[in-house]
Short mmCIF file of C-alpha atoms in Angstrom, two decimals:
data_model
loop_
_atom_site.label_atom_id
_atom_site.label_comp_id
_atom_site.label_asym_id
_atom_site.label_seq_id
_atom_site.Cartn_x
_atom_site.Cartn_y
_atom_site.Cartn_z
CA UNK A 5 0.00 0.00 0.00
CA UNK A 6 2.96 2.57 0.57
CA UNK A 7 4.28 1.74 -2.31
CA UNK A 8 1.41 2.35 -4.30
CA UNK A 9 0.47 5.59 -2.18
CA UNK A 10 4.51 6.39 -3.52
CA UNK A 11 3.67 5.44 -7.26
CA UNK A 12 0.48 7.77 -7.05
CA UNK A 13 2.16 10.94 -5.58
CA UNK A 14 4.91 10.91 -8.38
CA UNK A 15 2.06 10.45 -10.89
CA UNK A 16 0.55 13.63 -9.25
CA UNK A 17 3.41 15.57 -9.53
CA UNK A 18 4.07 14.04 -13.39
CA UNK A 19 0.44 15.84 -13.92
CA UNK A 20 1.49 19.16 -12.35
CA UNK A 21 4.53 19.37 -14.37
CA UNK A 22 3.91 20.85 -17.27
CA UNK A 23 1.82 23.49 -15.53
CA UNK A 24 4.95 24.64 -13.47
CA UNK A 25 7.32 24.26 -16.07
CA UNK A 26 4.95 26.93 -17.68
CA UNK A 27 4.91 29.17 -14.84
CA UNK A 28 8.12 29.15 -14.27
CA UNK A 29 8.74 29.94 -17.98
CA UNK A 30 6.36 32.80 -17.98
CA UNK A 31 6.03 34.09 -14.56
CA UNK A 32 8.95 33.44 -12.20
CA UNK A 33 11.58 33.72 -15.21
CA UNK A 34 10.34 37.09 -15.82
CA UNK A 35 10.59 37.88 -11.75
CA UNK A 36 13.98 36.68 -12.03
CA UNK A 37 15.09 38.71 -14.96
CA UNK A 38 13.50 41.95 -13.04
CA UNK A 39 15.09 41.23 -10.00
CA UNK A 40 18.67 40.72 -11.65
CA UNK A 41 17.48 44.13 -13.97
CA UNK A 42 17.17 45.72 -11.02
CA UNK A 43 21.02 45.80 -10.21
CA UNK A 44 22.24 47.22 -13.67
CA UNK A 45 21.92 50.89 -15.49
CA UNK A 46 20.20 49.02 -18.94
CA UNK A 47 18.39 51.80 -20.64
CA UNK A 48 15.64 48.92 -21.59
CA UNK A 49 17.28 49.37 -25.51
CA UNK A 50 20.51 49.39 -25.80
CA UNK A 51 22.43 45.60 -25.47
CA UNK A 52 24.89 47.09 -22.93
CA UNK A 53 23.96 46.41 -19.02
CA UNK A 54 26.23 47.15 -16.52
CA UNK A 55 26.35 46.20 -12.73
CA UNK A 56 25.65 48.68 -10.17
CA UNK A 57 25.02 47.61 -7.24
CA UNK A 58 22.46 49.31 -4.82
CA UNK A 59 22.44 52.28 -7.10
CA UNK A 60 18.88 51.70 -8.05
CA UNK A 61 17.73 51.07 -4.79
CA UNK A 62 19.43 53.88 -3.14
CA UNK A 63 18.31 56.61 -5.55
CA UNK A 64 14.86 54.86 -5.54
CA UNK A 65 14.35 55.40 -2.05
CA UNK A 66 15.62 58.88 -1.61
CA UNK A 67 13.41 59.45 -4.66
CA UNK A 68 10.14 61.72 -3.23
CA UNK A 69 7.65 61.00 -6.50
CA UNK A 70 8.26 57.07 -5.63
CA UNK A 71 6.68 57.65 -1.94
CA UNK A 72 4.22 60.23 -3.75
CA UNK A 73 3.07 57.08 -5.64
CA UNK A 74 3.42 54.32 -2.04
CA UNK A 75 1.47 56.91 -0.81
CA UNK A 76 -1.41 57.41 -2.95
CA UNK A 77 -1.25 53.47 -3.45
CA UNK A 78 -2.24 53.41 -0.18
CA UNK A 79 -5.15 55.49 -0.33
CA UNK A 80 -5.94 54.12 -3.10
CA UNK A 81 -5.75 50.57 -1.25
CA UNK A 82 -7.57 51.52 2.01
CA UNK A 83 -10.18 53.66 0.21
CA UNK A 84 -11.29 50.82 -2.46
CA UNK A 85 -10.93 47.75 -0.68
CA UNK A 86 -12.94 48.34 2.73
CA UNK A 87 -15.50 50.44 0.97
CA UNK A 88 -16.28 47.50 -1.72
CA UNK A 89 -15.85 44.52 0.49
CA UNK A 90 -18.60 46.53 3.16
CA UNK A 91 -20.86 47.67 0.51
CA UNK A 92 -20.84 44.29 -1.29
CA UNK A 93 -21.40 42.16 2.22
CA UNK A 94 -24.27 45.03 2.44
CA UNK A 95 -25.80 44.21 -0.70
CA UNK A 96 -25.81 40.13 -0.80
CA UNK A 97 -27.54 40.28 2.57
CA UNK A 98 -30.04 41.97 0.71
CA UNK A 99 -30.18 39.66 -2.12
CA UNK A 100 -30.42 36.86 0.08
CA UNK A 101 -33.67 38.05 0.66
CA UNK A 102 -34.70 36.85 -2.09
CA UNK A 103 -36.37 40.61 -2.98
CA UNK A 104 -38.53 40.72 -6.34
CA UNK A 105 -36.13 41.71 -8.88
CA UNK A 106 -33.24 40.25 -7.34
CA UNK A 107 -31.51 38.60 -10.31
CA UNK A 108 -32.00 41.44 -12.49
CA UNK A 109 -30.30 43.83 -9.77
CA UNK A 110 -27.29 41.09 -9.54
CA UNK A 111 -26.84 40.97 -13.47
CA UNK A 112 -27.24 44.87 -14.10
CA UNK A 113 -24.62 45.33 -10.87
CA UNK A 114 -22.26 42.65 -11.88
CA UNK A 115 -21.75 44.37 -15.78
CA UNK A 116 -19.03 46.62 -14.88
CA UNK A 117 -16.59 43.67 -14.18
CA UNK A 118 -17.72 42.07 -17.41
CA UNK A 119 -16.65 45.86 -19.63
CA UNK A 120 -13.07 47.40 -20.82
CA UNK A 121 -11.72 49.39 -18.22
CA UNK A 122 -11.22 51.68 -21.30
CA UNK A 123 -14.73 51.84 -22.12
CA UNK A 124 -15.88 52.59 -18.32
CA UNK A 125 -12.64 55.33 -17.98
CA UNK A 126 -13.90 56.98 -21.38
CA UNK A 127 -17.72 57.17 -19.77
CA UNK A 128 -16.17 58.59 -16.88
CA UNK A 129 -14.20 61.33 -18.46
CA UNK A 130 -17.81 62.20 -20.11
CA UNK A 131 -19.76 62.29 -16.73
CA UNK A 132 -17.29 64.33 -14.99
CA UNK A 133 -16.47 66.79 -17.41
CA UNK A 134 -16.12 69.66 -15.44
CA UNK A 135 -18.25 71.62 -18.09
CA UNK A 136 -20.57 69.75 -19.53
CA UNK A 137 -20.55 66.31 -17.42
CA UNK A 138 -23.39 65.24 -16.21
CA UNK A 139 -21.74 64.79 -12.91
CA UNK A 140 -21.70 68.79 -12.28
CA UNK A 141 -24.79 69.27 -14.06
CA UNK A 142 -26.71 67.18 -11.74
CA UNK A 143 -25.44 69.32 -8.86
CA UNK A 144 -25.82 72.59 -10.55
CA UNK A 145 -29.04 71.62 -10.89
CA UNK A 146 -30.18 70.86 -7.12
CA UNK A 147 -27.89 74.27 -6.14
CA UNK A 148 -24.98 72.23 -4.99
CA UNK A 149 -22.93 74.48 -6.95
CA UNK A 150 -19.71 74.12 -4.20
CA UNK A 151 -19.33 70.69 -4.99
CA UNK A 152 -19.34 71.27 -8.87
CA UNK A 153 -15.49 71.02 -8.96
CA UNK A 154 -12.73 69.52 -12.01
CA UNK A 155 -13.19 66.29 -10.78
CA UNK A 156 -9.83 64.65 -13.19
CA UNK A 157 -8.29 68.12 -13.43
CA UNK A 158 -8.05 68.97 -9.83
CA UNK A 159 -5.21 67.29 -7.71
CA UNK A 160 -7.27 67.57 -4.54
CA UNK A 161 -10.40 65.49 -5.84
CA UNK A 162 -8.15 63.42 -9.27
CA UNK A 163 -7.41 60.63 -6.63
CA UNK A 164 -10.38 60.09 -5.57
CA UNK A 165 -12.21 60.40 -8.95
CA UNK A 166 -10.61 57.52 -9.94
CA UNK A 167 -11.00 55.28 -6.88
CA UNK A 168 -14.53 56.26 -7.20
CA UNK A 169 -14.51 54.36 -10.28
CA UNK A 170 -13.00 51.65 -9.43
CA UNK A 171 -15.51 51.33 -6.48
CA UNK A 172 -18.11 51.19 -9.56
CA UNK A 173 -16.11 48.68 -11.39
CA UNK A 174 -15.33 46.23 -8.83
CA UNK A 175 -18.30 46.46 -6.52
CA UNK A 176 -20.02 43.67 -8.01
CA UNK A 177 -17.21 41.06 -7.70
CA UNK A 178 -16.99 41.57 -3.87
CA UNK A 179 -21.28 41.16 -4.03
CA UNK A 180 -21.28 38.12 -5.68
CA UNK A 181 -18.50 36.83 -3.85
CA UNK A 182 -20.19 37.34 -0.35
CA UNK A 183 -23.46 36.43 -2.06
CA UNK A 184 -22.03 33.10 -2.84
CA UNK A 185 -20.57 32.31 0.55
CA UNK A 186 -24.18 33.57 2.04
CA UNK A 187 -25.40 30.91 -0.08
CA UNK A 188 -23.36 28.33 1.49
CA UNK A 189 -24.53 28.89 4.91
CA UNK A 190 -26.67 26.36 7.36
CA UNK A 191 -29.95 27.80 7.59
CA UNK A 192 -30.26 26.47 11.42
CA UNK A 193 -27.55 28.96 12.48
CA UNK A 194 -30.26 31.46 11.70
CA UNK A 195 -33.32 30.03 12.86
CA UNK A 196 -31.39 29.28 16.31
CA UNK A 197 -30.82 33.18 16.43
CA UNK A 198 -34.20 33.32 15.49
CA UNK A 199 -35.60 31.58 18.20
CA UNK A 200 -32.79 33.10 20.78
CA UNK A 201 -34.50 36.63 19.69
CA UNK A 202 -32.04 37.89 17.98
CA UNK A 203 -33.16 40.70 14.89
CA UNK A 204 -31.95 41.55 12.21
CA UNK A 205 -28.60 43.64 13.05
CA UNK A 206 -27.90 41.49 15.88
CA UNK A 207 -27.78 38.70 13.58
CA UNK A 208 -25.76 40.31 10.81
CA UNK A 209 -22.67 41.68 13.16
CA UNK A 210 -23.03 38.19 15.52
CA UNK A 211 -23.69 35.38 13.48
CA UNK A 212 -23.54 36.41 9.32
CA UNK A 213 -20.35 38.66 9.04
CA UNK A 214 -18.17 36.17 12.05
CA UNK A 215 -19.08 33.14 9.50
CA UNK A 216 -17.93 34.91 6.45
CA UNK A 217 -14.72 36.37 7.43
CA UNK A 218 -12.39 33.65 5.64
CA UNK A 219 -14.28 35.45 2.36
CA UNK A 220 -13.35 38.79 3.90
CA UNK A 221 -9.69 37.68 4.09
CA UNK A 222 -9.45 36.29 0.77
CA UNK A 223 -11.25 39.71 -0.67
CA UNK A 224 -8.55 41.97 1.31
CA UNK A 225 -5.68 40.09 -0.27
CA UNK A 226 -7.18 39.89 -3.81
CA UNK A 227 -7.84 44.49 -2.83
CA UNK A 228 -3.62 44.01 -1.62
CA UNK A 229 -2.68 42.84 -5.04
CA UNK A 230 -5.18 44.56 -7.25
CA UNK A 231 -3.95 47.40 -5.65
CA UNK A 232 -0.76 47.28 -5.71
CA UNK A 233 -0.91 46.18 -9.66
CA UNK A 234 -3.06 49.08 -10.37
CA UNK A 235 -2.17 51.02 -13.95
CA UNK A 236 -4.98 51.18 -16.36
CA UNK A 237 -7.44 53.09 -14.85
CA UNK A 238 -5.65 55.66 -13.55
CA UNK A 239 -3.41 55.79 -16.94
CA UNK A 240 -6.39 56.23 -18.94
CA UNK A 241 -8.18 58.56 -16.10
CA UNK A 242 -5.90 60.94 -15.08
CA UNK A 243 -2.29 60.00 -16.88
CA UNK A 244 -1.24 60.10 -13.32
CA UNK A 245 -1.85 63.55 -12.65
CA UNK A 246 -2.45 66.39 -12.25
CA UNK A 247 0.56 67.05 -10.57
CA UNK A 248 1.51 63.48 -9.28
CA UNK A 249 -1.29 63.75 -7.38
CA UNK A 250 -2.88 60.51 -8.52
CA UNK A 251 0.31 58.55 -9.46
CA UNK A 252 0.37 55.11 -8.34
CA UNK A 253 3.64 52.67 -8.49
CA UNK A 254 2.79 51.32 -11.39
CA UNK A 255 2.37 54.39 -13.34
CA UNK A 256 5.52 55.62 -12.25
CA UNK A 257 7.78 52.35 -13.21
CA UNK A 258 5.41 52.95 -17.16
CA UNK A 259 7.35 56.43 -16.79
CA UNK A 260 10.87 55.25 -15.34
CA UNK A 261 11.03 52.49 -17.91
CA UNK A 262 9.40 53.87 -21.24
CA UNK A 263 9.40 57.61 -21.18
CA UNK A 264 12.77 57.86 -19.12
CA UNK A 265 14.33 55.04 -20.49
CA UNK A 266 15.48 53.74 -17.36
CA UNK A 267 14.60 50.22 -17.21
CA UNK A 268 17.19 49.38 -14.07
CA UNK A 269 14.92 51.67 -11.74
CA UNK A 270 11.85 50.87 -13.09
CA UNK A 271 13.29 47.20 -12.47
CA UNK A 272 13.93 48.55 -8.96
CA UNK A 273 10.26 49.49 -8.50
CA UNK A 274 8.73 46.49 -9.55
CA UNK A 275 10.69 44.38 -7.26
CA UNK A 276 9.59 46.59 -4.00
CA UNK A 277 6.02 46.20 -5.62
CA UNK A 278 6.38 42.48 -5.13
CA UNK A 279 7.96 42.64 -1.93
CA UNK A 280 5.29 45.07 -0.33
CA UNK A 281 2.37 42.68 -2.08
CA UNK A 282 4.33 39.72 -0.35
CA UNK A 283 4.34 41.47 3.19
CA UNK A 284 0.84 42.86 3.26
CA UNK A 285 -0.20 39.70 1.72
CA UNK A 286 1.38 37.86 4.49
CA UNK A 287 0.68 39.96 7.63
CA UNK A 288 -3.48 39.77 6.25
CA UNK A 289 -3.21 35.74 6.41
CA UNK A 290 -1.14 35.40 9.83
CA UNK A 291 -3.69 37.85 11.38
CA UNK A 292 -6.80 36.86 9.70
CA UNK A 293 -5.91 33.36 10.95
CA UNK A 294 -5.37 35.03 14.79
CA UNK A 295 -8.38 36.74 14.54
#
């Protein structure tokens, strides 16, 4: 029987090997050839690369538009993430209700994911056209006139523009994600807080939100790396700007390696994007277990 239980494991691993020969071909060959990038001056061009240390690093780090753009990936992290994952726990309660017109709510709500970040940026830069957008339109209308601001063109309201839209993008996923571990719950959890008296709030904070929190866990580490590998919207949104205001990491190694020609930093960047994604990734699993 061992040796059989031996034979089987090596067959398991004989059917996994092609998938991590792939990987590493594609994914950790490429993390690799940053990491060593990361030490040398290459332009990204030219076939000359020379060795140089901690340069990259150093200058990196003493470099205030790269914590300008840690900073605002931040923000960008802690006002997403918590504000989709509570709005989408919110929201498949609701469903869970089973409310007439439920389906059609989850199908209309779940679009966004389904669309081209370029086509849902480009309907943006339409709504909140400071001149015509319907955005400032609407609040001209109902005398909110104070709040009719440039919502892309001002550096005190570009960052949040765009992590207002990616609220609207990726709302959904975190919905149907709690919705589906709702799904999977024992219906005499509730009836016993039912019968102990329990209502509806009582219920939600005590006995709903406790049994989903592995699903909270895994959402805050998917928001972690989603935020951290953040580009698109904000490229097509705001370009970054104005004024680094809404530059993220990513957006800054696009600049370092294709506009400055610099591939060695922008090397440099992408490695401390992976290490911060590893550590924030980590720290959420050891204290999501605690907890």
């Amino acid at each position: 029987m061992k040796k059989l239980g031996k034979k089987n494991n090596w067959a398991a691993y004989l059917y996994i090997l092609p998938l991590m020969l792939l990987s590493f071909a594609v994914v950790y060959y490429c993390i690799i050839r940053t990491f060593m990038t990361s030490f040398t001056d290459w332009n990204g061009m030219s076939p000359e690369m020379n060795f140089v240390g901690m340069k990259n690093y150093i200058k990196l780090f003493k470099d205030a538009t790269f914590w300008k753009s840690v900073t605002n990936n931040v923000i960008f992290f802690f006002g997403t993430v918590f504000v989709q994952a509570a709005v989408g726990f919110f929201l498949a309660v609701l469903l869970k209700k089973k409310l007439p017109g439920s389906n059609l709510f989850k199908a209309v709500y779940f679009m966004p994911i389904a669309m081209a970040t370029s086509i849902i940026t480009a309907i943006f830069r339409i709504i909140m056209d400071p001149t015509n957008g319907a955005l400032n339109q609407f609040l001209h209308a109902i005398h909110l006139d104070m709040f009719a601001v440039s919502w892309l063109g001002d550096k005190r309201y570009a960052l949040l523009s765009v992590i207002i839209v990616n609220i609207f993008q990726w709302m959904g996923f975190s919905m149907i994600t709690y919705y589906a571990s709702l799904m999977s719950l024992p219906d005499d959890v509730y009836e016993a807080a039912k019968i102990d008296g329990a209502g509806f709030w009582r219920t939600l904070t005590s006995v709903t939100f406790p049994m989903v929190k592995g699903t909270t866990n895994v959402l805050i580490i998917l928001g972690i790396v989603g935020s951290l590998k953040t580009f698109d919207i904000v490229k097509l949104l705001t370009n970054g700007g104005p004024g680094r205001s809404s530059t993220v990491m990513n957006v800054y190694l696009y600049e370092k390696a294709f506009k400055d020609f610099k591939a060695g930093e922008a090397a440099a960047i992408g490695v401390s994007i992976l290490i911060i994604a590893m550590i924030m990734s980590f720290l959420q699993v050891k204290f999501g277990k605690e907890d």
